[in-house]
mmCIF file with all atom_site columns, C-alpha atoms in Angstrom:
data_model
loop_
_atom_site.group_PDB
_atom_site.id
_atom_site.type_symbol
_atom_site.label_atom_id
_atom_site.label_alt_id
_atom_site.label_comp_id
_atom_site.label_asym_id
_atom_site.label_entity_id
_atom_site.label_seq_id
_atom_site.pdbx_PDB_ins_code
_atom_site.Cartn_x
_atom_site.Cartn_y
_atom_site.Cartn_z
_atom_site.occupancy
_atom_site.B_iso_or_equiv
_atom_site.pdbx_formal_charge
_atom_site.auth_seq_id
_atom_site.auth_comp_id
_atom_site.auth_asym_id
_atom_site.auth_atom_id
_atom_site.pdbx_PDB_model_num
ATOM 1   C CA . UNK A 1 1   ? 0.000   0.000   0.000   1.00 93.00 ? 26  UNK A CA 1
ATOM 2   C CA . UNK A 1 2   ? 2.724   2.453   0.937   1.00 92.00 ? 27  UNK A CA 1
ATOM 3   C CA . UNK A 1 3   ? 4.431   2.012   -2.434  1.00 93.00 ? 28  UNK A CA 1
ATOM 4   C CA . UNK A 1 4   ? 1.099   2.326   -4.263  1.00 96.00 ? 29  UNK A CA 1
ATOM 5   C CA . UNK A 1 5   ? 0.157   5.488   -2.348  1.00 95.00 ? 30  UNK A CA 1
ATOM 6   C CA . UNK A 1 6   ? 3.605   6.981   -2.889  1.00 95.00 ? 31  UNK A CA 1
ATOM 7   C CA . UNK A 1 7   ? 3.373   6.202   -6.617  1.00 95.00 ? 32  UNK A CA 1
ATOM 8   C CA . UNK A 1 8   ? 0.002   7.941   -6.826  1.00 96.00 ? 33  UNK A CA 1
ATOM 9   C CA . UNK A 1 9   ? 1.194   10.960  -4.830  1.00 95.00 ? 34  UNK A CA 1
ATOM 10  C CA . UNK A 1 10  ? 4.609   11.250  -6.528  1.00 95.00 ? 35  UNK A CA 1
ATOM 11  C CA . UNK A 1 11  ? 4.303   9.638   -9.975  1.00 92.00 ? 36  UNK A CA 1
ATOM 12  C CA . UNK A 1 12  ? 7.589   11.154  -11.141 1.00 91.00 ? 37  UNK A CA 1
ATOM 13  C CA . UNK A 1 13  ? 9.452   9.157   -8.473  1.00 93.00 ? 38  UNK A CA 1
ATOM 14  C CA . UNK A 1 14  ? 8.043   5.669   -9.133  1.00 91.00 ? 39  UNK A CA 1
ATOM 15  C CA . UNK A 1 15  ? 8.206   3.718   -12.393 1.00 90.00 ? 40  UNK A CA 1
ATOM 16  C CA . UNK A 1 16  ? 5.880   0.930   -11.339 1.00 93.00 ? 41  UNK A CA 1
ATOM 17  C CA . UNK A 1 17  ? 4.470   -1.132  -8.489  1.00 96.00 ? 42  UNK A CA 1
ATOM 18  C CA . UNK A 1 18  ? 4.625   -4.882  -7.971  1.00 96.00 ? 43  UNK A CA 1
ATOM 19  C CA . UNK A 1 19  ? 2.306   -5.720  -5.077  1.00 96.00 ? 44  UNK A CA 1
ATOM 20  C CA . UNK A 1 20  ? 2.277   -9.107  -3.384  1.00 96.00 ? 45  UNK A CA 1
ATOM 21  C CA . UNK A 1 21  ? -0.964  -10.187 -1.684  1.00 95.00 ? 46  UNK A CA 1
ATOM 22  C CA . UNK A 1 22  ? -1.739  -6.647  -0.568  1.00 95.00 ? 47  UNK A CA 1
ATOM 23  C CA . UNK A 1 23  ? -4.846  -6.788  1.540   1.00 93.00 ? 48  UNK A CA 1
ATOM 24  C CA . UNK A 1 24  ? -4.038  -3.175  2.443   1.00 94.00 ? 49  UNK A CA 1
ATOM 25  C CA . UNK A 1 25  ? -4.415  -2.069  -1.189  1.00 97.00 ? 50  UNK A CA 1
ATOM 26  C CA . UNK A 1 26  ? -7.668  -4.052  -1.273  1.00 97.00 ? 51  UNK A CA 1
ATOM 27  C CA . UNK A 1 27  ? -8.819  -2.248  1.872   1.00 95.00 ? 52  UNK A CA 1
ATOM 28  C CA . UNK A 1 28  ? -7.841  1.124   0.381   1.00 96.00 ? 53  UNK A CA 1
ATOM 29  C CA . UNK A 1 29  ? -9.993  0.184   -2.620  1.00 97.00 ? 54  UNK A CA 1
ATOM 30  C CA . UNK A 1 30  ? -12.980 -0.365  -0.302  1.00 95.00 ? 55  UNK A CA 1
ATOM 31  C CA . UNK A 1 31  ? -12.742 -4.155  -0.101  1.00 96.00 ? 56  UNK A CA 1
ATOM 32  C CA . UNK A 1 32  ? -13.038 -5.399  3.448   1.00 90.00 ? 57  UNK A CA 1
ATOM 33  C CA . UNK A 1 33  ? -11.462 -8.729  4.150   1.00 90.00 ? 58  UNK A CA 1
ATOM 34  C CA . UNK A 1 34  ? -12.083 -11.056 7.051   1.00 90.00 ? 59  UNK A CA 1
ATOM 35  C CA . UNK A 1 35  ? -10.110 -10.993 10.276  1.00 88.00 ? 60  UNK A CA 1
ATOM 36  C CA . UNK A 1 36  ? -8.121  -14.130 9.562   1.00 91.00 ? 61  UNK A CA 1
ATOM 37  C CA . UNK A 1 37  ? -6.337  -16.128 12.276  1.00 88.00 ? 62  UNK A CA 1
ATOM 38  C CA . UNK A 1 38  ? -3.019  -14.704 11.020  1.00 86.00 ? 63  UNK A CA 1
ATOM 39  C CA . UNK A 1 39  ? -4.245  -11.125 11.338  1.00 84.00 ? 64  UNK A CA 1
ATOM 40  C CA . UNK A 1 40  ? -5.498  -11.868 14.846  1.00 84.00 ? 65  UNK A CA 1
ATOM 41  C CA . UNK A 1 41  ? -2.112  -13.375 15.712  1.00 84.00 ? 66  UNK A CA 1
ATOM 42  C CA . UNK A 1 42  ? -0.373  -10.139 14.711  1.00 80.00 ? 67  UNK A CA 1
ATOM 43  C CA . UNK A 1 43  ? -2.453  -8.237  17.245  1.00 75.00 ? 68  UNK A CA 1
ATOM 44  C CA . UNK A 1 44  ? -1.982  -10.862 19.945  1.00 78.00 ? 69  UNK A CA 1
ATOM 45  C CA . UNK A 1 45  ? 1.674   -11.765 19.366  1.00 82.00 ? 70  UNK A CA 1
ATOM 46  C CA . UNK A 1 46  ? 3.165   -12.688 22.755  1.00 88.00 ? 71  UNK A CA 1
ATOM 47  C CA . UNK A 1 47  ? 6.868   -12.612 21.845  1.00 88.00 ? 72  UNK A CA 1
ATOM 48  C CA . UNK A 1 48  ? 7.532   -16.364 22.041  1.00 93.00 ? 73  UNK A CA 1
ATOM 49  C CA . UNK A 1 49  ? 9.091   -18.607 19.433  1.00 94.00 ? 74  UNK A CA 1
ATOM 50  C CA . UNK A 1 50  ? 5.977   -20.804 19.477  1.00 94.00 ? 75  UNK A CA 1
ATOM 51  C CA . UNK A 1 51  ? 3.757   -17.800 18.792  1.00 92.00 ? 76  UNK A CA 1
ATOM 52  C CA . UNK A 1 52  ? 5.992   -16.892 15.839  1.00 93.00 ? 77  UNK A CA 1
ATOM 53  C CA . UNK A 1 53  ? 5.851   -20.489 14.548  1.00 94.00 ? 78  UNK A CA 1
ATOM 54  C CA . UNK A 1 54  ? 2.047   -20.392 14.696  1.00 92.00 ? 79  UNK A CA 1
ATOM 55  C CA . UNK A 1 55  ? 2.025   -17.112 12.782  1.00 92.00 ? 80  UNK A CA 1
ATOM 56  C CA . UNK A 1 56  ? 4.422   -18.466 10.146  1.00 93.00 ? 81  UNK A CA 1
ATOM 57  C CA . UNK A 1 57  ? 2.149   -21.500 9.709   1.00 92.00 ? 82  UNK A CA 1
ATOM 58  C CA . UNK A 1 58  ? -0.628  -19.068 8.754   1.00 91.00 ? 83  UNK A CA 1
ATOM 59  C CA . UNK A 1 59  ? 1.381   -17.076 6.197   1.00 92.00 ? 84  UNK A CA 1
ATOM 60  C CA . UNK A 1 60  ? 3.573   -19.809 4.695   1.00 92.00 ? 85  UNK A CA 1
ATOM 61  C CA . UNK A 1 61  ? 2.157   -22.508 2.439   1.00 94.00 ? 86  UNK A CA 1
ATOM 62  C CA . UNK A 1 62  ? 5.196   -24.791 2.391   1.00 91.00 ? 87  UNK A CA 1
ATOM 63  C CA . UNK A 1 63  ? 5.963   -25.906 5.976   1.00 92.00 ? 88  UNK A CA 1
ATOM 64  C CA . UNK A 1 64  ? 9.554   -26.700 4.959   1.00 92.00 ? 89  UNK A CA 1
ATOM 65  C CA . UNK A 1 65  ? 10.120  -22.933 4.777   1.00 90.00 ? 90  UNK A CA 1
ATOM 66  C CA . UNK A 1 66  ? 9.430   -22.622 8.500   1.00 93.00 ? 91  UNK A CA 1
ATOM 67  C CA . UNK A 1 67  ? 12.948  -23.403 9.665   1.00 95.00 ? 92  UNK A CA 1
ATOM 68  C CA . UNK A 1 68  ? 14.322  -22.650 13.106  1.00 96.00 ? 93  UNK A CA 1
ATOM 69  C CA . UNK A 1 69  ? 16.486  -19.944 11.503  1.00 96.00 ? 94  UNK A CA 1
ATOM 70  C CA . UNK A 1 70  ? 13.394  -18.354 9.923   1.00 94.00 ? 95  UNK A CA 1
ATOM 71  C CA . UNK A 1 71  ? 11.566  -18.430 13.257  1.00 96.00 ? 96  UNK A CA 1
ATOM 72  C CA . UNK A 1 72  ? 14.485  -16.882 15.122  1.00 96.00 ? 97  UNK A CA 1
ATOM 73  C CA . UNK A 1 73  ? 15.067  -14.198 12.480  1.00 95.00 ? 98  UNK A CA 1
ATOM 74  C CA . UNK A 1 74  ? 11.389  -13.182 12.398  1.00 92.00 ? 99  UNK A CA 1
ATOM 75  C CA . UNK A 1 75  ? 11.276  -13.305 16.194  1.00 94.00 ? 100 UNK A CA 1
ATOM 76  C CA . UNK A 1 76  ? 14.308  -11.008 16.461  1.00 95.00 ? 101 UNK A CA 1
ATOM 77  C CA . UNK A 1 77  ? 12.713  -8.606  13.982  1.00 93.00 ? 102 UNK A CA 1
ATOM 78  C CA . UNK A 1 78  ? 9.396   -8.650  15.863  1.00 90.00 ? 103 UNK A CA 1
ATOM 79  C CA . UNK A 1 79  ? 11.175  -7.889  19.144  1.00 89.00 ? 104 UNK A CA 1
ATOM 80  C CA . UNK A 1 80  ? 13.114  -4.958  17.682  1.00 94.00 ? 105 UNK A CA 1
ATOM 81  C CA . UNK A 1 81  ? 11.669  -1.880  19.450  1.00 94.00 ? 106 UNK A CA 1
ATOM 82  C CA . UNK A 1 82  ? 11.482  0.073   16.191  1.00 95.00 ? 107 UNK A CA 1
ATOM 83  C CA . UNK A 1 83  ? 9.645   -2.755  14.412  1.00 90.00 ? 108 UNK A CA 1
ATOM 84  C CA . UNK A 1 84  ? 7.293   -3.154  17.373  1.00 86.00 ? 109 UNK A CA 1
ATOM 85  C CA . UNK A 1 85  ? 6.582   0.599   17.315  1.00 92.00 ? 110 UNK A CA 1
ATOM 86  C CA . UNK A 1 86  ? 5.945   0.522   13.551  1.00 90.00 ? 111 UNK A CA 1
ATOM 87  C CA . UNK A 1 87  ? 3.562   -2.444  13.935  1.00 85.00 ? 112 UNK A CA 1
ATOM 88  C CA . UNK A 1 88  ? 1.688   -0.702  16.741  1.00 86.00 ? 113 UNK A CA 1
ATOM 89  C CA . UNK A 1 89  ? 1.449   2.475   14.674  1.00 91.00 ? 114 UNK A CA 1
ATOM 90  C CA . UNK A 1 90  ? 0.125   0.483   11.701  1.00 86.00 ? 115 UNK A CA 1
ATOM 91  C CA . UNK A 1 91  ? -2.491  -1.277  13.842  1.00 84.00 ? 116 UNK A CA 1
ATOM 92  C CA . UNK A 1 92  ? -3.572  1.996   15.487  1.00 89.00 ? 117 UNK A CA 1
ATOM 93  C CA . UNK A 1 93  ? -3.861  3.691   12.104  1.00 89.00 ? 118 UNK A CA 1
ATOM 94  C CA . UNK A 1 94  ? -5.809  0.758   10.667  1.00 85.00 ? 119 UNK A CA 1
ATOM 95  C CA . UNK A 1 95  ? -8.353  1.148   13.452  1.00 86.00 ? 120 UNK A CA 1
ATOM 96  C CA . UNK A 1 96  ? -8.515  4.940   12.946  1.00 90.00 ? 121 UNK A CA 1
ATOM 97  C CA . UNK A 1 97  ? -9.129  4.567   9.208   1.00 90.00 ? 122 UNK A CA 1
ATOM 98  C CA . UNK A 1 98  ? -12.251 2.556   9.940   1.00 85.00 ? 123 UNK A CA 1
ATOM 99  C CA . UNK A 1 99  ? -13.614 5.088   12.442  1.00 91.00 ? 124 UNK A CA 1
ATOM 100 C CA . UNK A 1 100 ? -12.624 8.520   11.128  1.00 91.00 ? 125 UNK A CA 1
ATOM 101 C CA . UNK A 1 101 ? -13.934 9.683   7.738   1.00 92.00 ? 126 UNK A CA 1
ATOM 102 C CA . UNK A 1 102 ? -11.036 12.142  7.365   1.00 93.00 ? 127 UNK A CA 1
ATOM 103 C CA . UNK A 1 103 ? -8.507  9.347   7.842   1.00 92.00 ? 128 UNK A CA 1
ATOM 104 C CA . UNK A 1 104 ? -10.417 7.151   5.388   1.00 93.00 ? 129 UNK A CA 1
ATOM 105 C CA . UNK A 1 105 ? -10.281 9.960   2.827   1.00 93.00 ? 130 UNK A CA 1
ATOM 106 C CA . UNK A 1 106 ? -6.481  10.177  3.203   1.00 92.00 ? 131 UNK A CA 1
ATOM 107 C CA . UNK A 1 107 ? -6.078  6.398   3.075   1.00 95.00 ? 132 UNK A CA 1
ATOM 108 C CA . UNK A 1 108 ? -8.476  5.559   0.249   1.00 96.00 ? 133 UNK A CA 1
ATOM 109 C CA . UNK A 1 109 ? -7.295  5.090   -3.332  1.00 97.00 ? 134 UNK A CA 1
ATOM 110 C CA . UNK A 1 110 ? -10.783 4.186   -4.624  1.00 96.00 ? 135 UNK A CA 1
ATOM 111 C CA . UNK A 1 111 ? -11.064 7.273   -6.810  1.00 95.00 ? 136 UNK A CA 1
ATOM 112 C CA . UNK A 1 112 ? -7.424  7.425   -7.855  1.00 96.00 ? 137 UNK A CA 1
ATOM 113 C CA . UNK A 1 113 ? -5.950  4.007   -8.524  1.00 96.00 ? 138 UNK A CA 1
ATOM 114 C CA . UNK A 1 114 ? -8.377  2.659   -11.154 1.00 96.00 ? 139 UNK A CA 1
ATOM 115 C CA . UNK A 1 115 ? -7.960  5.720   -13.397 1.00 92.00 ? 140 UNK A CA 1
ATOM 116 C CA . UNK A 1 116 ? -4.244  6.200   -12.851 1.00 94.00 ? 141 UNK A CA 1
ATOM 117 C CA . UNK A 1 117 ? -1.647  5.482   -15.493 1.00 90.00 ? 142 UNK A CA 1
ATOM 118 C CA . UNK A 1 118 ? 0.468   3.758   -12.842 1.00 93.00 ? 143 UNK A CA 1
ATOM 119 C CA . UNK A 1 119 ? 2.194   0.643   -14.194 1.00 95.00 ? 144 UNK A CA 1
ATOM 120 C CA . UNK A 1 120 ? 1.211   -1.985  -11.671 1.00 97.00 ? 145 UNK A CA 1
ATOM 121 C CA . UNK A 1 121 ? 0.909   -5.724  -11.295 1.00 97.00 ? 146 UNK A CA 1
ATOM 122 C CA . UNK A 1 122 ? -0.243  -7.924  -8.445  1.00 98.00 ? 147 UNK A CA 1
ATOM 123 C CA . UNK A 1 123 ? 0.876   -11.383 -7.329  1.00 98.00 ? 148 UNK A CA 1
ATOM 124 C CA . UNK A 1 124 ? -1.298  -13.470 -4.996  1.00 98.00 ? 149 UNK A CA 1
ATOM 125 C CA . UNK A 1 125 ? -0.907  -16.950 -3.578  1.00 96.00 ? 150 UNK A CA 1
ATOM 126 C CA . UNK A 1 126 ? -3.870  -19.219 -4.242  1.00 96.00 ? 151 UNK A CA 1
ATOM 127 C CA . UNK A 1 127 ? -3.418  -20.760 -0.789  1.00 95.00 ? 152 UNK A CA 1
ATOM 128 C CA . UNK A 1 128 ? -3.113  -17.456 1.107   1.00 95.00 ? 153 UNK A CA 1
ATOM 129 C CA . UNK A 1 129 ? -4.834  -17.819 4.472   1.00 92.00 ? 154 UNK A CA 1
ATOM 130 C CA . UNK A 1 130 ? -3.621  -14.431 5.787   1.00 93.00 ? 155 UNK A CA 1
ATOM 131 C CA . UNK A 1 131 ? -5.015  -12.274 2.949   1.00 95.00 ? 156 UNK A CA 1
ATOM 132 C CA . UNK A 1 132 ? -7.387  -14.715 1.229   1.00 95.00 ? 157 UNK A CA 1
ATOM 133 C CA . UNK A 1 133 ? -7.138  -14.969 -2.549  1.00 96.00 ? 158 UNK A CA 1
ATOM 134 C CA . UNK A 1 134 ? -10.771 -13.820 -2.788  1.00 97.00 ? 159 UNK A CA 1
ATOM 135 C CA . UNK A 1 135 ? -9.487  -10.330 -1.902  1.00 97.00 ? 160 UNK A CA 1
ATOM 136 C CA . UNK A 1 136 ? -7.244  -10.514 -4.961  1.00 97.00 ? 161 UNK A CA 1
ATOM 137 C CA . UNK A 1 137 ? -10.142 -11.560 -7.181  1.00 98.00 ? 162 UNK A CA 1
ATOM 138 C CA . UNK A 1 138 ? -12.276 -8.672  -5.873  1.00 98.00 ? 163 UNK A CA 1
ATOM 139 C CA . UNK A 1 139 ? -9.405  -6.229  -6.340  1.00 98.00 ? 164 UNK A CA 1
ATOM 140 C CA . UNK A 1 140 ? -8.830  -7.486  -9.869  1.00 98.00 ? 165 UNK A CA 1
ATOM 141 C CA . UNK A 1 141 ? -12.445 -6.606  -10.749 1.00 97.00 ? 166 UNK A CA 1
ATOM 142 C CA . UNK A 1 142 ? -11.811 -3.017  -9.638  1.00 97.00 ? 167 UNK A CA 1
ATOM 143 C CA . UNK A 1 143 ? -8.472  -2.729  -11.458 1.00 97.00 ? 168 UNK A CA 1
ATOM 144 C CA . UNK A 1 144 ? -9.214  -4.161  -14.915 1.00 92.00 ? 169 UNK A CA 1
ATOM 145 C CA . UNK A 1 145 ? -6.032  -2.833  -16.527 1.00 91.00 ? 170 UNK A CA 1
ATOM 146 C CA . UNK A 1 146 ? -3.734  -4.354  -13.915 1.00 96.00 ? 171 UNK A CA 1
ATOM 147 C CA . UNK A 1 147 ? -2.313  -7.850  -14.539 1.00 96.00 ? 172 UNK A CA 1
ATOM 148 C CA . UNK A 1 148 ? -2.817  -10.296 -11.669 1.00 98.00 ? 173 UNK A CA 1
ATOM 149 C CA . UNK A 1 149 ? -0.765  -13.460 -11.227 1.00 98.00 ? 174 UNK A CA 1
ATOM 150 C CA . UNK A 1 150 ? -2.256  -16.169 -9.018  1.00 98.00 ? 175 UNK A CA 1
ATOM 151 C CA . UNK A 1 151 ? 0.287   -18.766 -7.969  1.00 97.00 ? 176 UNK A CA 1
ATOM 152 C CA . UNK A 1 152 ? -0.526  -22.354 -7.056  1.00 96.00 ? 177 UNK A CA 1
ATOM 153 C CA . UNK A 1 153 ? 1.077   -23.856 -3.970  1.00 94.00 ? 178 UNK A CA 1
ATOM 154 C CA . UNK A 1 154 ? 1.809   -20.479 -2.379  1.00 95.00 ? 179 UNK A CA 1
ATOM 155 C CA . UNK A 1 155 ? 0.532   -18.726 0.699   1.00 94.00 ? 180 UNK A CA 1
ATOM 156 C CA . UNK A 1 156 ? 0.836   -15.117 1.803   1.00 95.00 ? 181 UNK A CA 1
ATOM 157 C CA . UNK A 1 157 ? 4.609   -15.159 1.610   1.00 93.00 ? 182 UNK A CA 1
ATOM 158 C CA . UNK A 1 158 ? 4.834   -16.008 -2.095  1.00 93.00 ? 183 UNK A CA 1
ATOM 159 C CA . UNK A 1 159 ? 8.411   -14.783 -2.143  1.00 93.00 ? 184 UNK A CA 1
ATOM 160 C CA . UNK A 1 160 ? 9.365   -17.567 0.276   1.00 90.00 ? 185 UNK A CA 1
ATOM 161 C CA . UNK A 1 161 ? 7.193   -20.297 -1.209  1.00 92.00 ? 186 UNK A CA 1
ATOM 162 C CA . UNK A 1 162 ? 8.300   -19.674 -4.820  1.00 94.00 ? 187 UNK A CA 1
ATOM 163 C CA . UNK A 1 163 ? 11.179  -17.173 -4.809  1.00 95.00 ? 188 UNK A CA 1
ATOM 164 C CA . UNK A 1 164 ? 12.402  -17.960 -8.338  1.00 96.00 ? 189 UNK A CA 1
ATOM 165 C CA . UNK A 1 165 ? 8.911   -17.523 -9.797  1.00 97.00 ? 190 UNK A CA 1
ATOM 166 C CA . UNK A 1 166 ? 8.393   -14.196 -7.986  1.00 97.00 ? 191 UNK A CA 1
ATOM 167 C CA . UNK A 1 167 ? 11.747  -12.891 -9.215  1.00 97.00 ? 192 UNK A CA 1
ATOM 168 C CA . UNK A 1 168 ? 10.891  -13.915 -12.783 1.00 97.00 ? 193 UNK A CA 1
ATOM 169 C CA . UNK A 1 169 ? 7.432   -12.302 -12.749 1.00 97.00 ? 194 UNK A CA 1
ATOM 170 C CA . UNK A 1 170 ? 8.708   -9.098  -11.145 1.00 96.00 ? 195 UNK A CA 1
ATOM 171 C CA . UNK A 1 171 ? 11.769  -8.908  -13.416 1.00 96.00 ? 196 UNK A CA 1
ATOM 172 C CA . UNK A 1 172 ? 9.636   -9.325  -16.544 1.00 96.00 ? 197 UNK A CA 1
ATOM 173 C CA . UNK A 1 173 ? 7.232   -6.628  -15.332 1.00 96.00 ? 198 UNK A CA 1
ATOM 174 C CA . UNK A 1 174 ? 9.950   -4.116  -14.463 1.00 95.00 ? 199 UNK A CA 1
ATOM 175 C CA . UNK A 1 175 ? 11.893  -4.773  -17.671 1.00 95.00 ? 200 UNK A CA 1
ATOM 176 C CA . UNK A 1 176 ? 8.726   -4.051  -19.681 1.00 93.00 ? 201 UNK A CA 1
ATOM 177 C CA . UNK A 1 177 ? 7.978   -0.994  -17.552 1.00 92.00 ? 202 UNK A CA 1
ATOM 178 C CA . UNK A 1 178 ? 11.518  0.365   -17.975 1.00 87.00 ? 203 UNK A CA 1
ATOM 179 C CA . UNK A 1 179 ? 11.527  -0.227  -21.722 1.00 88.00 ? 204 UNK A CA 1
ATOM 180 C CA . UNK A 1 180 ? 8.267   1.756   -22.046 1.00 86.00 ? 205 UNK A CA 1
ATOM 181 C CA . UNK A 1 181 ? 9.664   4.567   -19.889 1.00 78.00 ? 206 UNK A CA 1
ATOM 182 C CA . UNK A 1 182 ? 12.719  5.089   -22.082 1.00 72.00 ? 207 UNK A CA 1
#
């Protein structure tokens, strides 16, 4: 969402946007998704390795990607005071957007994104339990000029489940975008 909003606000600074399973862009387009177990876990994270493992099980399709190193790295990141503050700020703002019409107006891209000339593409995992693929299908209806790629055997963290495929899709998109910009 942040990249999309920045691209809309400062189009001369961004050549294109490749979004991966962005339920936040969907929300900014007026599509409300369910409170999934993974979303609930973010709000109730208790700082333990087991809590992080449970969260990773929700966002990762391939359980082999949930290694002890991955758990410890994500746990260290989650415990970083700056990351914790950013997550709290995001959660507080998410609640404010739903309650305050002025905040919604700042957050919303409903009247800007569909008509923009922003080069954009979206990747979504077909097995995403964190930001269900139905959000992607609804978003696709509202962004008819934007290519969507739905990947089999991937969850929310497509870039971990199929890193080579994500790199290929994104590289192709940005190469095309750059060639058009020249």
